[in-house]
């Protein structure tokens, strides 16, 4: 199953900083370009860290108030997170302010993989790297959401061509494919139960599909057959499309 790649939705003009970029200049870059974060790169355009608005806010929040009593030392002050916040509070450059190691993706990664990476690390943007690990773009949550803006007709054409014709070797009109607001309904009669499962599974992987409604029926239930029995009934295991 083909998925749109990160390189097809990323922004190639990336606002960036280097290790020695002053704190004030980082703030100016974020404000001037109306962005909430940026990558920090070295001389080879390799990403060494990322900065978000949260990092700048920590810098302000952790700055001591001269009118407040001095805080007492606590064991929790020894945690890694606390030490990191304390370091950011003293930061004067992008290198001291940034979070490392950076979470990144590659231009050749799929949009699905990028979305999973964002969700796993709870970030709103990802620096995009080429095959030599150099910065070539930036991708945001909004960029990834473009996949759900695909027209229903485009989604339907991909399902017919890649799922029915190429994967299952079926005639284009052997199964009725209806797409409304990204919700796909598959209806019709297929030869084997395993084919219906493959059709549903592959359809769910198509970019832009919100949900799949299964209205497929089948003539023969081959779910409990062993590979040699499948061959007897006309379907060898190695002929099953890979999903």
PDB file of C-alpha atoms in Angstrom:
ATOM      1  CA  UNK A   1       0.000   0.000   0.000  1.00  0.00           C
ATOM      2  CA  UNK A   2       1.416   3.357  -1.021  1.00  0.00           C
ATOM      3  CA  UNK A   3       1.215   6.227   1.430  1.00  0.00           C
ATOM      4  CA  UNK A   4       1.919   9.888   0.854  1.00  0.00           C
ATOM      5  CA  UNK A   5       5.402  10.771   2.021  1.00  0.00           C
ATOM      6  CA  UNK A   6       6.385  13.457   4.489  1.00  0.00           C
ATOM      7  CA  UNK A   7       8.335  15.157   1.714  1.00  0.00           C
ATOM      8  CA  UNK A   8       5.086  15.827  -0.154  1.00  0.00           C
ATOM      9  CA  UNK A   9       3.555  17.935   2.661  1.00  0.00           C
ATOM     10  CA  UNK A  10       6.548  19.455   4.488  1.00  0.00           C
ATOM     11  CA  UNK A  11       7.597  23.099   4.374  1.00  0.00           C
ATOM     12  CA  UNK A  12      11.006  23.470   2.748  1.00  0.00           C
ATOM     13  CA  UNK A  13      11.766  27.038   3.879  1.00  0.00           C
ATOM     14  CA  UNK A  14      12.756  26.330   7.470  1.00  0.00           C
ATOM     15  CA  UNK A  15      13.412  28.991  10.075  1.00  0.00           C
ATOM     16  CA  UNK A  16      16.363  27.726  12.100  1.00  0.00           C
ATOM     17  CA  UNK A  17      18.923  28.713  14.685  1.00  0.00           C
ATOM     18  CA  UNK A  18      22.508  27.677  15.396  1.00  0.00           C
ATOM     19  CA  UNK A  19      24.029  26.839  18.754  1.00  0.00           C
ATOM     20  CA  UNK A  20      25.241  30.366  19.395  1.00  0.00           C
ATOM     21  CA  UNK A  21      22.074  32.227  18.341  1.00  0.00           C
ATOM     22  CA  UNK A  22      21.249  34.627  21.219  1.00  0.00           C
ATOM     23  CA  UNK A  23      18.127  34.031  23.298  1.00  0.00           C
ATOM     24  CA  UNK A  24      16.584  37.339  22.195  1.00  0.00           C
ATOM     25  CA  UNK A  25      17.130  36.490  18.530  1.00  0.00           C
ATOM     26  CA  UNK A  26      15.384  33.136  18.998  1.00  0.00           C
ATOM     27  CA  UNK A  27      12.400  34.990  20.462  1.00  0.00           C
ATOM     28  CA  UNK A  28      12.472  37.431  17.529  1.00  0.00           C
ATOM     29  CA  UNK A  29      12.546  34.576  14.996  1.00  0.00           C
ATOM     30  CA  UNK A  30       9.516  32.919  16.561  1.00  0.00           C
ATOM     31  CA  UNK A  31       7.595  36.181  16.707  1.00  0.00           C
ATOM     32  CA  UNK A  32       8.575  37.461  13.268  1.00  0.00           C
ATOM     33  CA  UNK A  33       7.626  34.242  11.487  1.00  0.00           C
ATOM     34  CA  UNK A  34       4.639  33.489  13.730  1.00  0.00           C
ATOM     35  CA  UNK A  35       5.855  29.996  14.557  1.00  0.00           C
ATOM     36  CA  UNK A  36       5.924  28.179  17.888  1.00  0.00           C
ATOM     37  CA  UNK A  37       9.198  26.316  17.472  1.00  0.00           C
ATOM     38  CA  UNK A  38      12.324  25.831  15.375  1.00  0.00           C
ATOM     39  CA  UNK A  39      15.260  23.432  14.946  1.00  0.00           C
ATOM     40  CA  UNK A  40      18.852  24.145  15.945  1.00  0.00           C
ATOM     41  CA  UNK A  41      21.480  23.006  13.425  1.00  0.00           C
ATOM     42  CA  UNK A  42      25.250  22.652  13.273  1.00  0.00           C
ATOM     43  CA  UNK A  43      27.593  23.703  10.466  1.00  0.00           C
ATOM     44  CA  UNK A  44      26.648  20.613   8.421  1.00  0.00           C
ATOM     45  CA  UNK A  45      22.892  21.313   8.624  1.00  0.00           C
ATOM     46  CA  UNK A  46      22.489  18.411  11.041  1.00  0.00           C
ATOM     47  CA  UNK A  47      19.739  18.965  13.608  1.00  0.00           C
ATOM     48  CA  UNK A  48      21.207  18.987  17.130  1.00  0.00           C
ATOM     49  CA  UNK A  49      18.116  20.124  19.035  1.00  0.00           C
ATOM     50  CA  UNK A  50      14.753  21.858  18.891  1.00  0.00           C
ATOM     51  CA  UNK A  51      13.325  24.917  20.635  1.00  0.00           C
ATOM     52  CA  UNK A  52       9.665  25.522  21.390  1.00  0.00           C
ATOM     53  CA  UNK A  53       7.788  28.438  22.911  1.00  0.00           C
ATOM     54  CA  UNK A  54       7.595  26.340  26.075  1.00  0.00           C
ATOM     55  CA  UNK A  55      11.391  26.504  26.410  1.00  0.00           C
ATOM     56  CA  UNK A  56      11.291  30.299  26.311  1.00  0.00           C
ATOM     57  CA  UNK A  57       8.428  30.402  28.795  1.00  0.00           C
ATOM     58  CA  UNK A  58      10.431  28.211  31.175  1.00  0.00           C
ATOM     59  CA  UNK A  59      13.260  30.730  30.901  1.00  0.00           C
ATOM     60  CA  UNK A  60      10.920  33.460  32.100  1.00  0.00           C
ATOM     61  CA  UNK A  61       9.015  31.373  34.645  1.00  0.00           C
ATOM     62  CA  UNK A  62      12.173  30.087  36.353  1.00  0.00           C
ATOM     63  CA  UNK A  63      13.810  33.503  36.638  1.00  0.00           C
ATOM     64  CA  UNK A  64      13.989  34.308  40.373  1.00  0.00           C
ATOM     65  CA  UNK A  65      11.762  37.072  41.685  1.00  0.00           C
ATOM     66  CA  UNK A  66      13.924  39.362  43.851  1.00  0.00           C
ATOM     67  CA  UNK A  67      10.933  40.038  46.113  1.00  0.00           C
ATOM     68  CA  UNK A  68      10.166  36.377  46.825  1.00  0.00           C
ATOM     69  CA  UNK A  69      11.781  34.412  49.678  1.00  0.00           C
ATOM     70  CA  UNK A  70      14.594  32.129  48.596  1.00  0.00           C
ATOM     71  CA  UNK A  71      13.311  28.622  47.871  1.00  0.00           C
ATOM     72  CA  UNK A  72      14.407  25.813  50.145  1.00  0.00           C
ATOM     73  CA  UNK A  73      16.299  22.874  48.644  1.00  0.00           C
ATOM     74  CA  UNK A  74      14.211  19.742  48.048  1.00  0.00           C
ATOM     75  CA  UNK A  75      15.165  16.251  46.858  1.00  0.00           C
ATOM     76  CA  UNK A  76      12.896  16.764  43.843  1.00  0.00           C
ATOM     77  CA  UNK A  77      15.353  19.443  42.725  1.00  0.00           C
ATOM     78  CA  UNK A  78      17.734  16.608  41.758  1.00  0.00           C
ATOM     79  CA  UNK A  79      15.463  15.113  39.095  1.00  0.00           C
ATOM     80  CA  UNK A  80      16.484  15.291  35.453  1.00  0.00           C
ATOM     81  CA  UNK A  81      13.476  17.432  34.568  1.00  0.00           C
ATOM     82  CA  UNK A  82      14.222  19.903  37.336  1.00  0.00           C
ATOM     83  CA  UNK A  83      17.883  20.177  36.323  1.00  0.00           C
ATOM     84  CA  UNK A  84      16.812  20.735  32.712  1.00  0.00           C
ATOM     85  CA  UNK A  85      14.419  23.528  33.700  1.00  0.00           C
ATOM     86  CA  UNK A  86      17.119  25.128  35.804  1.00  0.00           C
ATOM     87  CA  UNK A  87      19.557  25.042  32.876  1.00  0.00           C
ATOM     88  CA  UNK A  88      16.992  26.606  30.544  1.00  0.00           C
ATOM     89  CA  UNK A  89      16.372  29.338  33.128  1.00  0.00           C
ATOM     90  CA  UNK A  90      20.038  30.354  32.756  1.00  0.00           C
ATOM     91  CA  UNK A  91      20.117  29.948  28.964  1.00  0.00           C
ATOM     92  CA  UNK A  92      21.549  32.758  26.893  1.00  0.00           C
ATOM     93  CA  UNK A  93      21.837  30.966  23.546  1.00  0.00           C
ATOM     94  CA  UNK A  94      19.829  28.566  21.413  1.00  0.00           C
ATOM     95  CA  UNK A  95      22.237  25.758  22.259  1.00  0.00           C
ATOM     96  CA  UNK A  96      21.644  26.192  25.978  1.00  0.00           C
ATOM     97  CA  UNK A  97      17.902  26.605  25.501  1.00  0.00           C
ATOM     98  CA  UNK A  98      17.202  23.707  23.113  1.00  0.00           C
ATOM     99  CA  UNK A  99      15.816  20.268  23.932  1.00  0.00           C
ATOM    100  CA  UNK A 100      17.965  17.342  22.870  1.00  0.00           C
ATOM    101  CA  UNK A 101      18.157  14.812  21.355  1.00  0.00           C
ATOM    102  CA  UNK A 102      15.743  16.096  18.715  1.00  0.00           C
ATOM    103  CA  UNK A 103      12.776  14.059  17.507  1.00  0.00           C
ATOM    104  CA  UNK A 104      12.911  13.969  13.702  1.00  0.00           C
ATOM    105  CA  UNK A 105      11.525  12.196  10.649  1.00  0.00           C
ATOM    106  CA  UNK A 106      12.816  11.608   7.136  1.00  0.00           C
ATOM    107  CA  UNK A 107      11.347  12.986   3.935  1.00  0.00           C
ATOM    108  CA  UNK A 108      10.842   9.404   2.713  1.00  0.00           C
ATOM    109  CA  UNK A 109       8.788   8.420   5.781  1.00  0.00           C
ATOM    110  CA  UNK A 110       5.045   8.095   5.354  1.00  0.00           C
ATOM    111  CA  UNK A 111       2.578  10.585   6.760  1.00  0.00           C
ATOM    112  CA  UNK A 112       1.243   7.797   8.973  1.00  0.00           C
ATOM    113  CA  UNK A 113       4.705   7.208  10.469  1.00  0.00           C
ATOM    114  CA  UNK A 114       5.170  10.938  11.087  1.00  0.00           C
ATOM    115  CA  UNK A 115       1.765  11.184  12.778  1.00  0.00           C
ATOM    116  CA  UNK A 116       2.628   8.277  15.077  1.00  0.00           C
ATOM    117  CA  UNK A 117       5.961   9.888  15.965  1.00  0.00           C
ATOM    118  CA  UNK A 118       4.226  13.173  16.807  1.00  0.00           C
ATOM    119  CA  UNK A 119       1.654  11.430  18.983  1.00  0.00           C
ATOM    120  CA  UNK A 120       4.244   9.268  20.743  1.00  0.00           C
ATOM    121  CA  UNK A 121       6.476  12.212  21.657  1.00  0.00           C
ATOM    122  CA  UNK A 122       3.647  14.742  22.083  1.00  0.00           C
ATOM    123  CA  UNK A 123       5.187  17.328  19.778  1.00  0.00           C
ATOM    124  CA  UNK A 124       3.564  19.684  17.288  1.00  0.00           C
ATOM    125  CA  UNK A 125       6.288  19.761  14.641  1.00  0.00           C
ATOM    126  CA  UNK A 126       9.122  17.600  13.380  1.00  0.00           C
ATOM    127  CA  UNK A 127      12.323  18.560  11.563  1.00  0.00           C
ATOM    128  CA  UNK A 128      12.559  16.587   8.308  1.00  0.00           C
ATOM    129  CA  UNK A 129      15.869  15.054   7.249  1.00  0.00           C
ATOM    130  CA  UNK A 130      17.207  13.734   3.945  1.00  0.00           C
ATOM    131  CA  UNK A 131      19.091  10.472   3.442  1.00  0.00           C
ATOM    132  CA  UNK A 132      22.276  12.152   4.700  1.00  0.00           C
ATOM    133  CA  UNK A 133      20.568  13.275   7.929  1.00  0.00           C
ATOM    134  CA  UNK A 134      20.579  16.950   6.883  1.00  0.00           C
ATOM    135  CA  UNK A 135      17.688  19.318   7.514  1.00  0.00           C
ATOM    136  CA  UNK A 136      15.480  19.713   4.423  1.00  0.00           C
ATOM    137  CA  UNK A 137      12.113  20.744   5.853  1.00  0.00           C
ATOM    138  CA  UNK A 138       9.696  20.975   8.733  1.00  0.00           C
ATOM    139  CA  UNK A 139       6.341  19.213   9.094  1.00  0.00           C
ATOM    140  CA  UNK A 140       3.567  20.264  11.483  1.00  0.00           C
ATOM    141  CA  UNK A 141       0.339  18.702  12.687  1.00  0.00           C
ATOM    142  CA  UNK A 142      -1.529  20.944  10.272  1.00  0.00           C
ATOM    143  CA  UNK A 143       0.570  19.622   7.368  1.00  0.00           C
ATOM    144  CA  UNK A 144      -0.248  16.026   8.284  1.00  0.00           C
ATOM    145  CA  UNK A 145      -3.949  16.804   8.479  1.00  0.00           C
ATOM    146  CA  UNK A 146      -3.885  17.593   4.750  1.00  0.00           C
ATOM    147  CA  UNK A 147      -4.240  13.866   4.134  1.00  0.00           C
ATOM    148  CA  UNK A 148      -7.839  14.092   5.352  1.00  0.00           C
ATOM    149  CA  UNK A 149      -8.585  16.784   2.779  1.00  0.00           C
ATOM    150  CA  UNK A 150      -8.265  14.308  -0.084  1.00  0.00           C
ATOM    151  CA  UNK A 151     -11.385  14.312  -2.306  1.00  0.00           C
ATOM    152  CA  UNK A 152     -13.666  11.283  -1.905  1.00  0.00           C
ATOM    153  CA  UNK A 153     -13.328  10.503  -5.617  1.00  0.00           C
ATOM    154  CA  UNK A 154      -9.529  10.352  -5.310  1.00  0.00           C
ATOM    155  CA  UNK A 155      -9.759   8.009  -2.334  1.00  0.00           C
ATOM    156  CA  UNK A 156     -12.213   5.766  -4.199  1.00  0.00           C
ATOM    157  CA  UNK A 157      -9.973   5.565  -7.274  1.00  0.00           C
ATOM    158  CA  UNK A 158      -7.010   4.503  -5.138  1.00  0.00           C
ATOM    159  CA  UNK A 159      -9.020   1.776  -3.396  1.00  0.00           C
ATOM    160  CA  UNK A 160     -10.283   0.365  -6.690  1.00  0.00           C
ATOM    161  CA  UNK A 161      -6.844   0.438  -8.330  1.00  0.00           C
ATOM    162  CA  UNK A 162      -4.554  -0.634  -5.481  1.00  0.00           C
ATOM    163  CA  UNK A 163      -6.807  -2.838  -3.348  1.00  0.00           C
ATOM    164  CA  UNK A 164      -9.236  -4.497  -5.745  1.00  0.00           C
ATOM    165  CA  UNK A 165      -7.263  -4.648  -8.990  1.00  0.00           C
ATOM    166  CA  UNK A 166      -3.582  -4.873  -7.973  1.00  0.00           C
ATOM    167  CA  UNK A 167      -3.826  -6.704  -4.641  1.00  0.00           C
ATOM    168  CA  UNK A 168      -6.866  -8.946  -5.076  1.00  0.00           C
ATOM    169  CA  UNK A 169      -6.836  -9.277  -8.890  1.00  0.00           C
ATOM    170  CA  UNK A 170     -10.501  -8.441  -9.110  1.00  0.00           C
ATOM    171  CA  UNK A 171     -12.421  -6.630 -11.814  1.00  0.00           C
ATOM    172  CA  UNK A 172     -12.811  -2.915 -10.959  1.00  0.00           C
ATOM    173  CA  UNK A 173     -16.599  -3.213 -10.570  1.00  0.00           C
ATOM    174  CA  UNK A 174     -16.700  -6.557  -8.777  1.00  0.00           C
ATOM    175  CA  UNK A 175     -17.048  -4.750  -5.446  1.00  0.00           C
ATOM    176  CA  UNK A 176     -18.998  -1.544  -4.957  1.00  0.00           C
ATOM    177  CA  UNK A 177     -16.871   1.190  -3.371  1.00  0.00           C
ATOM    178  CA  UNK A 178     -18.657   4.232  -1.976  1.00  0.00           C
ATOM    179  CA  UNK A 179     -16.831   7.104  -0.249  1.00  0.00           C
ATOM    180  CA  UNK A 180     -18.651   9.895   1.591  1.00  0.00           C
ATOM    181  CA  UNK A 181     -16.676  12.362   3.724  1.00  0.00           C
ATOM    182  CA  UNK A 182     -13.829   9.853   3.972  1.00  0.00           C
ATOM    183  CA  UNK A 183     -16.072   7.008   5.171  1.00  0.00           C
ATOM    184  CA  UNK A 184     -15.716   4.063   2.798  1.00  0.00           C
ATOM    185  CA  UNK A 185     -18.448   1.467   2.301  1.00  0.00           C
ATOM    186  CA  UNK A 186     -17.459  -1.807   0.634  1.00  0.00           C
ATOM    187  CA  UNK A 187     -20.358  -3.939  -0.551  1.00  0.00           C
ATOM    188  CA  UNK A 188     -20.665  -6.943  -2.816  1.00  0.00           C
ATOM    189  CA  UNK A 189     -20.011 -10.663  -2.933  1.00  0.00           C
ATOM    190  CA  UNK A 190     -16.495 -12.131  -2.860  1.00  0.00           C
ATOM    191  CA  UNK A 191     -15.298 -15.682  -3.280  1.00  0.00           C
ATOM    192  CA  UNK A 192     -13.477 -16.161   0.055  1.00  0.00           C
ATOM    193  CA  UNK A 193     -13.706 -14.741   3.560  1.00  0.00           C
ATOM    194  CA  UNK A 194      -9.947 -14.106   3.601  1.00  0.00           C
ATOM    195  CA  UNK A 195     -10.366 -11.793   0.605  1.00  0.00           C
ATOM    196  CA  UNK A 196     -12.928  -9.683   2.448  1.00  0.00           C
ATOM    197  CA  UNK A 197     -10.557  -9.297   5.406  1.00  0.00           C
ATOM    198  CA  UNK A 198      -7.733  -8.245   3.101  1.00  0.00           C
ATOM    199  CA  UNK A 199      -9.977  -5.746   1.324  1.00  0.00           C
ATOM    200  CA  UNK A 200     -11.058  -4.168   4.615  1.00  0.00           C
ATOM    201  CA  UNK A 201      -7.550  -4.093   6.084  1.00  0.00           C
ATOM    202  CA  UNK A 202      -5.950  -2.513   3.026  1.00  0.00           C
ATOM    203  CA  UNK A 203      -8.752   0.019   2.623  1.00  0.00           C
ATOM    204  CA  UNK A 204      -8.234   1.171   6.209  1.00  0.00           C
ATOM    205  CA  UNK A 205      -4.609   1.965   5.323  1.00  0.00           C
ATOM    206  CA  UNK A 206      -5.444   4.288   2.427  1.00  0.00           C
ATOM    207  CA  UNK A 207      -4.551   7.904   3.158  1.00  0.00           C
ATOM    208  CA  UNK A 208      -7.618   9.985   3.955  1.00  0.00           C
ATOM    209  CA  UNK A 209      -9.881   7.109   4.991  1.00  0.00           C
ATOM    210  CA  UNK A 210     -11.769   7.975   8.173  1.00  0.00           C
ATOM    211  CA  UNK A 211     -13.598   4.662   8.616  1.00  0.00           C
ATOM    212  CA  UNK A 212     -14.606   1.547   6.666  1.00  0.00           C
ATOM    213  CA  UNK A 213     -18.112   0.061   6.640  1.00  0.00           C
ATOM    214  CA  UNK A 214     -17.998  -3.657   5.842  1.00  0.00           C
ATOM    215  CA  UNK A 215     -20.994  -4.864   3.830  1.00  0.00           C
ATOM    216  CA  UNK A 216     -19.109  -7.632   2.041  1.00  0.00           C
ATOM    217  CA  UNK A 217     -20.363 -11.203   1.817  1.00  0.00           C
ATOM    218  CA  UNK A 218     -18.437 -14.308   0.758  1.00  0.00           C
ATOM    219  CA  UNK A 219     -19.092 -17.728  -0.754  1.00  0.00           C
ATOM    220  CA  UNK A 220     -16.447 -19.799   1.032  1.00  0.00           C
ATOM    221  CA  UNK A 221     -15.137 -19.479   4.611  1.00  0.00           C
ATOM    222  CA  UNK A 222     -11.440 -20.341   4.401  1.00  0.00           C
ATOM    223  CA  UNK A 223     -10.488 -18.719   7.718  1.00  0.00           C
ATOM    224  CA  UNK A 224      -9.744 -22.016   9.476  1.00  0.00           C
ATOM    225  CA  UNK A 225      -7.872 -23.745   6.653  1.00  0.00           C
ATOM    226  CA  UNK A 226      -4.192 -24.597   6.773  1.00  0.00           C
ATOM    227  CA  UNK A 227      -1.902 -23.387   3.945  1.00  0.00           C
ATOM    228  CA  UNK A 228      -2.003 -26.758   2.127  1.00  0.00           C
ATOM    229  CA  UNK A 229      -5.799 -26.810   2.356  1.00  0.00           C
ATOM    230  CA  UNK A 230      -5.957 -23.313   0.900  1.00  0.00           C
ATOM    231  CA  UNK A 231      -4.016 -24.544  -2.100  1.00  0.00           C
ATOM    232  CA  UNK A 232      -6.514 -27.379  -2.593  1.00  0.00           C
ATOM    233  CA  UNK A 233      -9.319 -24.844  -2.654  1.00  0.00           C
ATOM    234  CA  UNK A 234      -7.523 -22.685  -5.178  1.00  0.00           C
ATOM    235  CA  UNK A 235      -5.640 -20.226  -3.009  1.00  0.00           C
ATOM    236  CA  UNK A 236      -2.060 -20.955  -2.069  1.00  0.00           C
ATOM    237  CA  UNK A 237      -0.719 -19.110   0.956  1.00  0.00           C
ATOM    238  CA  UNK A 238       2.039 -17.397  -1.021  1.00  0.00           C
ATOM    239  CA  UNK A 239      -0.562 -15.922  -3.378  1.00  0.00           C
ATOM    240  CA  UNK A 240      -2.247 -13.988  -0.584  1.00  0.00           C
ATOM    241  CA  UNK A 241      -1.503 -10.263  -0.888  1.00  0.00           C
ATOM    242  CA  UNK A 242       0.802  -8.939   1.828  1.00  0.00           C
ATOM    243  CA  UNK A 243      -0.824  -6.342   4.095  1.00  0.00           C
TER     244      UNK A 243
END
